[in-house]
Amino acid sequence: MSLSESSLQKASKYELLDPDVRLMLQVREGSAAAFEALVEKHQKRLVMVLEHLVSDRTQAEDLAQDVFLRVYRARERYVPTAKFSTWLYTITHNVASNSIRKSSRRKEINLVTSPSGSMPVRPLDTMAKDKSNLMPTRLADQKEMEMVIREAIQSLGPRQRMAMLLSKYEGMSYNEIAESMELTTQAVKSLLSRARGNLKEALAPYLSSGKSSRELDEEAGGTP
Amino acid sequence: MSSKPEQPESQSGGIDFSDFDELTAYLDGELDETQTQEVENRLGRDSKYLAEMQSLQKTWDLLDTLPVQEPGGSFTKTTMEMIVGDAVSIAKNRRKRTAFLGRIAIISLLPIVFFATAYGVARRLQTDSDRRLIENLSVIENHNKYDSINCSLEFLESIRGVDFFQKPTVIVENGNEIEVAYEDDSAGSIPMEYDQRAAYVKSLDIEKKISLKGKFEDFEKKTEAERERFSEFDLKLQAQGNRQQLLSTLTGFYDWFKELELSERSDLQDLPWDKRLAEIRSIRNRQAQNELGKKSLVNLPPKEDVPFLIGWCESIFQLKERQLRDRFPIVLEQYMRQKKIASIPPSSVFLEKSRVENLNSIIGFLLRADRQFVEDLIFEGEALFGLYDILSLNARKQLASLTEAQQRSRILDWVDAVNQSQQGTSTEDLKKFEKQLGTKVRDRLQKMSSEKYRETLEWMYEESRKSQISSQSWWEQQIEKILDQN
């Protein structure tokens, strides 16, 4: 089978399989409504993924718009060779990587590394304890837990974080993540394994007791 | 980057690095059946390994507690404006380069300006156009279909007898009641009241809204006289007692009609309606012969025998229609019980389904679920209802080389192939069906090669039509089996 036949077959498969691919093909034909539909459908999760990647809501929204702009600019060349979301997150990965690279040039970031030296892991329990001192009531526990989880996600390296977000929140398979991040499936497997391990380690105090750090502190210190 | 293994020691706790990868892949559903079995066996006997897995899963679940915030309310609007602005500025920059390039830029600017204008105008005029759309919803939704039959109710009635155009029926749950409804009956469900219509349009999903918008734009381009003609026909159709059935047939006909070549379509429309019907049958037979070659069946009849077999099958099954329709509800009910489908409808529903179901669908179902019955039906006739007389020498030679039991089986295979070619599954039907499947099922389908994917999807579609299966977990199991076989 020739390459073009194979691409055509793929294209028709994805056109049939993925409604977003069909929308994108309408965008290619100049449909504003189809593009608007894609923006509406994907904005929420895209912004969420980007927020975890760059740790800033406003910047995440700006980057999400940049992603959509790139999708739009690429419309004339668009040929569906994967699910639309796979393509969208390939662009997202590139946009986020560029942004992280630029901001890392601008400022020094001090990261505590893991014993292996490869993983930037911050001592989450310490961070959580620091933050928990700011929480005046038990009602803040849920907020605190969210903060701890966000910190745990932040503690992952950018590639681990991206792989984890695509797996967890986009429900992508290893193959799809590999395609989005331009890695091998084996590399994705390894990234996700490490991401899960790091998260488990960071969140271990909460897992064993099911309580937040504030509750743990209260129990340990006997303070009300 | 360190050359040492990247797993921190504290993570392993007696579990080594490869175990950790394996557990992660297990939790992500990325292991094959053998590997999954191995992991599960170990989980049963190794408490540390089990604790590690549970801990990983709990961590993963903890991430679900994070709330997902909506982007700012104006996100879509500003994104769209940014895109329009960006496109215009790109075109403007191009224009500045040279006079020649400037002219090109103006030309390239036109679609962008059109895009921007259309977007802006569409937003401003939303209320006016929405009103026109809602008022004429039924006509807008169906005017292409009405056009395909030249707005002739007489012709529509005549094609109702052609099995191929009758959409299969489905059993639907309506509150506590279970009833038989016609598939693809969206037009039939358009409410009469303006407010309800507005709510109906609002409730459509994005794809349907886009499709409706396209039809609306198309409708608005028609002349005043044409629009009136469609509206009159719409009123006439709405007044018919068997409106639902007629709409179902019309949809079946239109799906088939729009796939024809332009010349075929106009030739067909130029014929008086009685001759048109004969021509439709002739085109269908020709298509069936072509489709036969595409079916993934092993025992296809010789090509030269196909037209004769189509005619032969048609006459046999017309002759035996009563027996086939009587047998169908009994076998369908048994089949649903065997498949352990949770809610089995009452017998009256099966009887109604048997009455209205497409005869080719019934035959297809019985050939799979009760092949013996069809065999007895065909072979009870003297000399197979003259089958040998119509077969080519080639076909007869094929049969002569087989034992009697093999001959029967081969003839049934041919009947099956011919019957399948008469059913026809359109891509539109498949697309619609595929959209109803769960994410897991779709993901698994995607792992297949394109050919296998289409074949499996067609099979699933047929199965769901025949047995009303809608359980996603059942499909998941079936697809797993297919993937395993591969």
XYZ file of C-alpha atoms in Angstrom, chain B residues 63-438:
376
model
C -6.506 13.875 41.569
C -10.230 13.735 40.801
C -10.897 15.995 43.777
C -9.416 18.950 41.904
C -12.222 21.156 40.597
C -12.163 22.136 36.922
C -12.824 25.823 36.441
C -14.553 27.234 33.401
C -12.449 29.722 31.424
C -13.646 33.330 31.534
C -17.068 33.892 29.954
C -15.638 35.793 27.009
C -12.966 33.224 26.156
C -14.653 31.980 22.968
C -15.530 35.480 21.819
C -12.041 36.878 22.345
C -10.474 33.810 20.737
C -12.656 34.232 17.661
C -11.905 37.944 17.480
C -8.212 37.273 17.894
C -8.310 34.824 15.009
C -10.132 37.236 12.755
C -7.709 40.023 13.748
C -4.703 37.791 13.214
C -5.888 36.684 9.793
C -6.525 40.273 8.723
C -3.138 41.475 9.963
C -1.335 38.629 8.186
C -3.067 39.574 4.978
C -2.286 43.276 5.522
C 1.399 42.577 6.126
C 1.552 40.621 2.953
C -0.010 43.532 1.101
C 2.690 45.933 2.243
C 5.494 43.921 0.620
C 4.985 44.760 -3.057
C 2.279 46.105 -5.256
C 1.933 42.783 -6.973
C 1.847 40.867 -3.726
C -0.552 43.548 -2.525
C -3.101 42.565 -5.110
C -2.689 38.939 -4.144
C -3.152 39.939 -0.527
C -6.416 41.670 -1.322
C -7.635 38.533 -2.983
C -6.491 36.449 -0.058
C -8.090 38.972 2.277
C -11.497 38.438 0.719
C -12.286 35.074 2.311
C -10.932 36.377 5.607
C -13.048 39.491 5.434
C -15.941 37.290 4.466
C -15.153 35.042 7.443
C -14.903 38.045 9.765
C -18.010 39.695 8.353
C -19.973 36.471 8.422
C -18.955 35.907 11.999
C -19.869 39.450 13.059
C -23.053 39.602 11.025
C -24.101 36.179 12.226
C -23.730 37.403 15.809
C -25.680 40.636 15.200
C -28.508 39.069 13.220
C -28.796 36.019 15.389
C -32.241 36.981 16.654
C -33.789 37.591 13.207
C -32.352 34.528 11.548
C -33.151 32.399 14.586
C -36.779 33.418 14.325
C -36.985 32.463 10.639
C -35.223 29.199 11.361
C -37.559 28.252 14.171
C -40.689 29.205 12.225
C -39.727 27.043 9.246
C -37.841 24.348 11.131
C -39.571 21.303 9.678
C -39.279 22.540 6.067
C -35.666 23.627 6.562
C -34.752 20.286 8.069
C -36.356 18.329 5.216
C -36.450 20.479 2.086
C -33.602 18.583 0.411
C -35.484 15.361 0.975
C -38.702 16.858 -0.396
C -36.799 18.018 -3.441
C -35.439 14.499 -4.048
C -38.996 13.222 -4.583
C -40.182 16.323 -6.458
C -42.585 16.984 -3.587
C -44.714 14.056 -4.761
C -46.681 12.293 -2.053
C -47.825 9.728 -4.616
C -44.239 8.775 -5.397
C -43.348 8.631 -1.710
C -46.241 6.235 -1.104
C -45.032 4.049 -3.964
C -41.476 3.694 -2.639
C -42.780 2.781 0.801
C -43.148 -0.742 -0.608
C -39.440 -0.951 -1.411
C -37.843 -2.665 1.574
C -34.485 -1.080 0.992
C -35.741 2.404 1.792
C -37.491 1.477 4.974
C -35.286 2.347 7.900
C -35.149 -0.445 10.448
C -37.171 0.138 13.555
C -35.894 0.347 17.079
C -37.470 -0.397 20.407
C -37.335 2.606 22.667
C -38.214 3.144 26.275
C -40.666 5.981 26.750
C -41.026 6.443 30.500
C -42.319 3.105 31.720
C -43.753 2.242 28.328
C -41.796 0.387 25.680
C -42.754 1.120 22.133
C -41.656 0.594 18.566
C -40.383 3.727 16.901
C -38.925 4.534 13.532
C -35.244 5.134 13.395
C -33.910 8.496 12.251
C -37.191 10.152 12.956
C -35.770 13.472 14.051
C -38.037 15.379 11.718
C -41.067 13.625 13.165
C -40.161 14.791 16.615
C -40.020 18.501 15.769
C -42.525 20.145 18.097
C -45.400 22.224 16.746
C -45.300 25.136 19.217
C -42.838 27.962 18.575
C -41.397 27.992 22.114
C -40.961 24.246 22.139
C -39.282 24.428 18.762
C -36.904 27.080 20.073
C -36.072 24.837 23.033
C -35.627 21.893 20.662
C -33.121 23.845 18.530
C -31.289 24.977 21.645
C -31.019 21.416 22.892
C -29.416 20.102 19.665
C -25.761 19.160 19.966
C -23.138 21.262 18.222
C -22.841 19.024 15.168
C -26.579 18.982 14.587
C -26.692 22.753 15.010
C -24.005 23.158 12.365
C -25.835 20.815 10.039
C -29.085 22.721 10.610
C -27.329 26.016 9.968
C -26.085 24.667 6.624
C -29.588 23.580 5.657
C -30.959 26.953 6.704
C -28.446 28.833 4.541
C -29.305 26.524 1.671
C -33.030 27.101 2.194
C -32.628 30.873 2.271
C -30.962 30.757 -1.135
C -34.063 29.182 -2.712
C -36.538 31.336 -4.619
C -39.744 32.440 -2.957
C -41.745 30.021 -5.162
C -39.526 27.083 -4.264
C -39.765 27.829 -0.568
C -43.553 27.936 -0.854
C -43.615 24.633 -2.736
C -41.603 22.956 0.058
C -43.789 24.515 2.751
C -46.974 23.289 1.051
C -45.588 19.781 0.762
C -44.489 19.885 4.393
C -48.043 20.764 5.488
C -49.478 18.013 3.297
C -47.051 15.486 4.783
C -47.743 16.577 8.351
C -51.430 15.897 7.738
C -50.861 12.249 6.773
C -51.828 9.596 9.332
C -48.761 7.481 8.471
C -46.485 10.549 8.551
C -43.805 8.822 10.624
C -43.558 5.889 8.283
C -43.464 8.154 5.263
C -40.715 10.277 6.774
C -38.730 7.176 7.620
C -39.014 5.914 4.043
C -38.156 9.369 2.725
C -35.010 9.470 4.849
C -34.002 6.008 3.595
C -34.633 7.070 0.012
C -32.788 10.378 0.374
C -29.718 8.714 1.957
C -29.553 6.458 -1.062
C -30.418 9.153 -3.609
C -27.752 11.657 -2.529
C -25.024 9.061 -3.050
C -25.921 8.728 -6.753
C -23.960 10.437 -9.505
C -25.342 13.844 -10.483
C -26.361 12.589 -13.929
C -28.107 9.563 -12.442
C -29.994 11.822 -10.058
C -31.257 14.172 -12.736
C -32.135 11.303 -15.115
C -34.133 9.719 -12.359
C -35.984 12.902 -11.509
C -36.920 13.457 -15.157
C -38.812 10.162 -15.348
C -42.540 9.909 -14.553
C -42.889 8.442 -11.089
C -44.019 4.928 -12.124
C -41.044 4.530 -14.474
C -38.818 6.048 -11.834
C -39.672 3.186 -9.518
C -38.600 0.581 -12.101
C -35.375 2.505 -12.692
C -34.711 2.674 -8.944
C -35.049 -1.113 -8.702
C -32.687 -1.534 -11.598
C -30.071 0.804 -10.063
C -30.436 -0.960 -6.714
C -29.816 -4.345 -8.323
C -26.744 -3.009 -10.078
C -25.452 -1.552 -6.807
C -26.188 -4.798 -4.992
C -24.034 -6.687 -7.457
C -21.163 -4.296 -6.818
C -21.639 -4.369 -3.076
C -21.570 -8.141 -3.102
C -17.917 -8.126 -4.018
C -17.089 -5.971 -0.998
C -18.700 -8.212 1.595
C -16.237 -10.028 3.769
C -17.994 -13.340 3.268
C -16.047 -16.405 2.257
C -18.504 -18.099 -0.047
C -19.718 -15.599 -2.573
C -21.732 -16.776 -5.581
C -20.115 -16.519 -9.025
C -20.444 -12.956 -10.297
C -22.554 -13.867 -13.304
C -25.142 -15.510 -11.032
C -25.714 -12.503 -8.800
C -28.560 -10.768 -10.682
C -30.424 -14.047 -11.017
C -29.905 -14.921 -7.383
C -31.211 -11.488 -6.354
C -34.429 -12.133 -8.292
C -34.675 -15.693 -6.990
C -34.239 -14.626 -3.360
C -36.773 -11.831 -3.781
C -39.452 -14.186 -5.062
C -38.754 -16.923 -2.469
C -38.863 -14.507 0.397
C -42.006 -12.811 -0.845
C -43.555 -16.248 -0.979
C -42.365 -17.080 2.518
C -42.807 -13.642 4.069
C -45.553 -14.737 6.446
C -43.482 -17.609 7.910
C -40.432 -15.382 8.230
C -42.308 -12.608 10.017
C -44.017 -15.132 12.318
C -40.742 -16.765 13.254
C -38.798 -13.542 13.802
C -40.305 -12.384 17.161
C -39.875 -15.839 18.724
C -36.206 -16.077 17.765
C -35.511 -12.443 18.653
C -36.901 -12.919 22.157
C -34.846 -16.112 22.631
C -31.771 -14.323 21.332
C -32.192 -11.417 23.754
C -32.623 -13.825 26.648
C -29.485 -15.728 25.623
C -27.541 -12.490 25.529
C -28.861 -11.735 29.013
C -30.175 -8.352 27.958
C -31.602 -6.735 31.053
C -34.994 -5.398 29.976
C -36.843 -7.703 27.613
C -39.841 -5.887 26.115
C -43.312 -7.471 26.236
C -44.354 -9.834 23.418
C -46.589 -7.189 21.881
C -43.494 -5.126 21.118
C -41.820 -8.050 19.364
C -44.965 -8.645 17.328
C -45.117 -4.999 16.306
C -41.452 -5.049 15.408
C -42.000 -8.145 13.308
C -44.813 -6.411 11.463
C -42.884 -3.288 10.549
C -39.302 -4.520 10.299
C -37.513 -4.531 6.978
C -37.800 -8.049 5.474
C -34.111 -8.160 4.528
C -33.190 -7.383 8.134
C -35.436 -10.200 9.338
C -33.841 -12.657 6.909
C -30.355 -11.499 7.890
C -31.159 -11.958 11.545
C -32.709 -15.402 11.056
C -29.745 -16.546 8.942
C -27.552 -15.911 11.971
C -29.815 -16.782 14.854
C -31.851 -19.638 13.311
C -30.127 -20.790 10.149
C -31.890 -24.157 10.272
C -35.276 -22.476 9.937
C -34.250 -20.602 6.776
C -32.658 -23.754 5.420
C -35.853 -25.755 5.951
C -37.852 -22.975 4.342
C -35.735 -22.952 1.193
C -35.201 -26.656 0.853
C -38.806 -27.665 1.434
C -39.680 -26.521 -2.071
C -39.482 -28.903 -4.968
C -36.071 -28.613 -6.684
C -35.274 -25.580 -4.597
C -37.911 -23.437 -6.273
C -36.150 -23.817 -9.571
C -32.774 -22.629 -8.306
C -30.746 -25.026 -10.474
C -32.514 -23.751 -13.564
C -31.252 -20.239 -13.068
C -27.686 -21.051 -12.046
C -24.767 -20.813 -14.428
C -22.734 -23.847 -15.412
C -19.922 -22.561 -13.230
C -22.180 -22.372 -10.150
C -23.651 -25.790 -10.808
C -20.160 -27.260 -11.129
C -19.248 -25.734 -7.778
C -22.267 -27.318 -6.145
C -21.772 -30.675 -7.839
C -18.351 -31.026 -6.242
C -19.874 -30.806 -2.748
C -21.736 -33.241 -0.513
C -25.452 -32.636 -0.034
C -24.965 -30.969 3.361
C -22.204 -28.777 1.960
C -24.424 -27.823 -0.977
C -27.154 -26.655 1.393
C -24.676 -24.656 3.403
C -23.165 -23.078 0.272
C -26.570 -22.050 -1.070
C -27.409 -20.469 2.277
C -24.126 -18.556 2.138
C -25.096 -17.229 -1.272
C -28.530 -16.246 -0.004
C -26.875 -14.493 2.919
C -24.504 -12.598 0.639
C -27.297 -11.514 -1.693
C -29.461 -10.503 1.247
C -26.701 -8.473 2.836
C -26.078 -6.643 -0.411
C -29.749 -5.649 -0.458
C -29.603 -4.246 3.056
C -26.793 -1.748 2.595
C -25.290 0.151 5.494
C -24.630 3.755 4.685
C -21.653 5.612 6.101
C -24.088 8.097 7.625
C -25.768 5.293 9.568
C -22.391 4.040 10.743
C -21.275 7.513 11.782
C -24.444 7.991 13.769
C -24.106 4.594 15.392
C -20.427 5.131 16.186
C -21.274 8.363 18.016
C -23.542 6.464 20.388
C -20.764 4.110 21.510
C -18.870 4.691 24.725
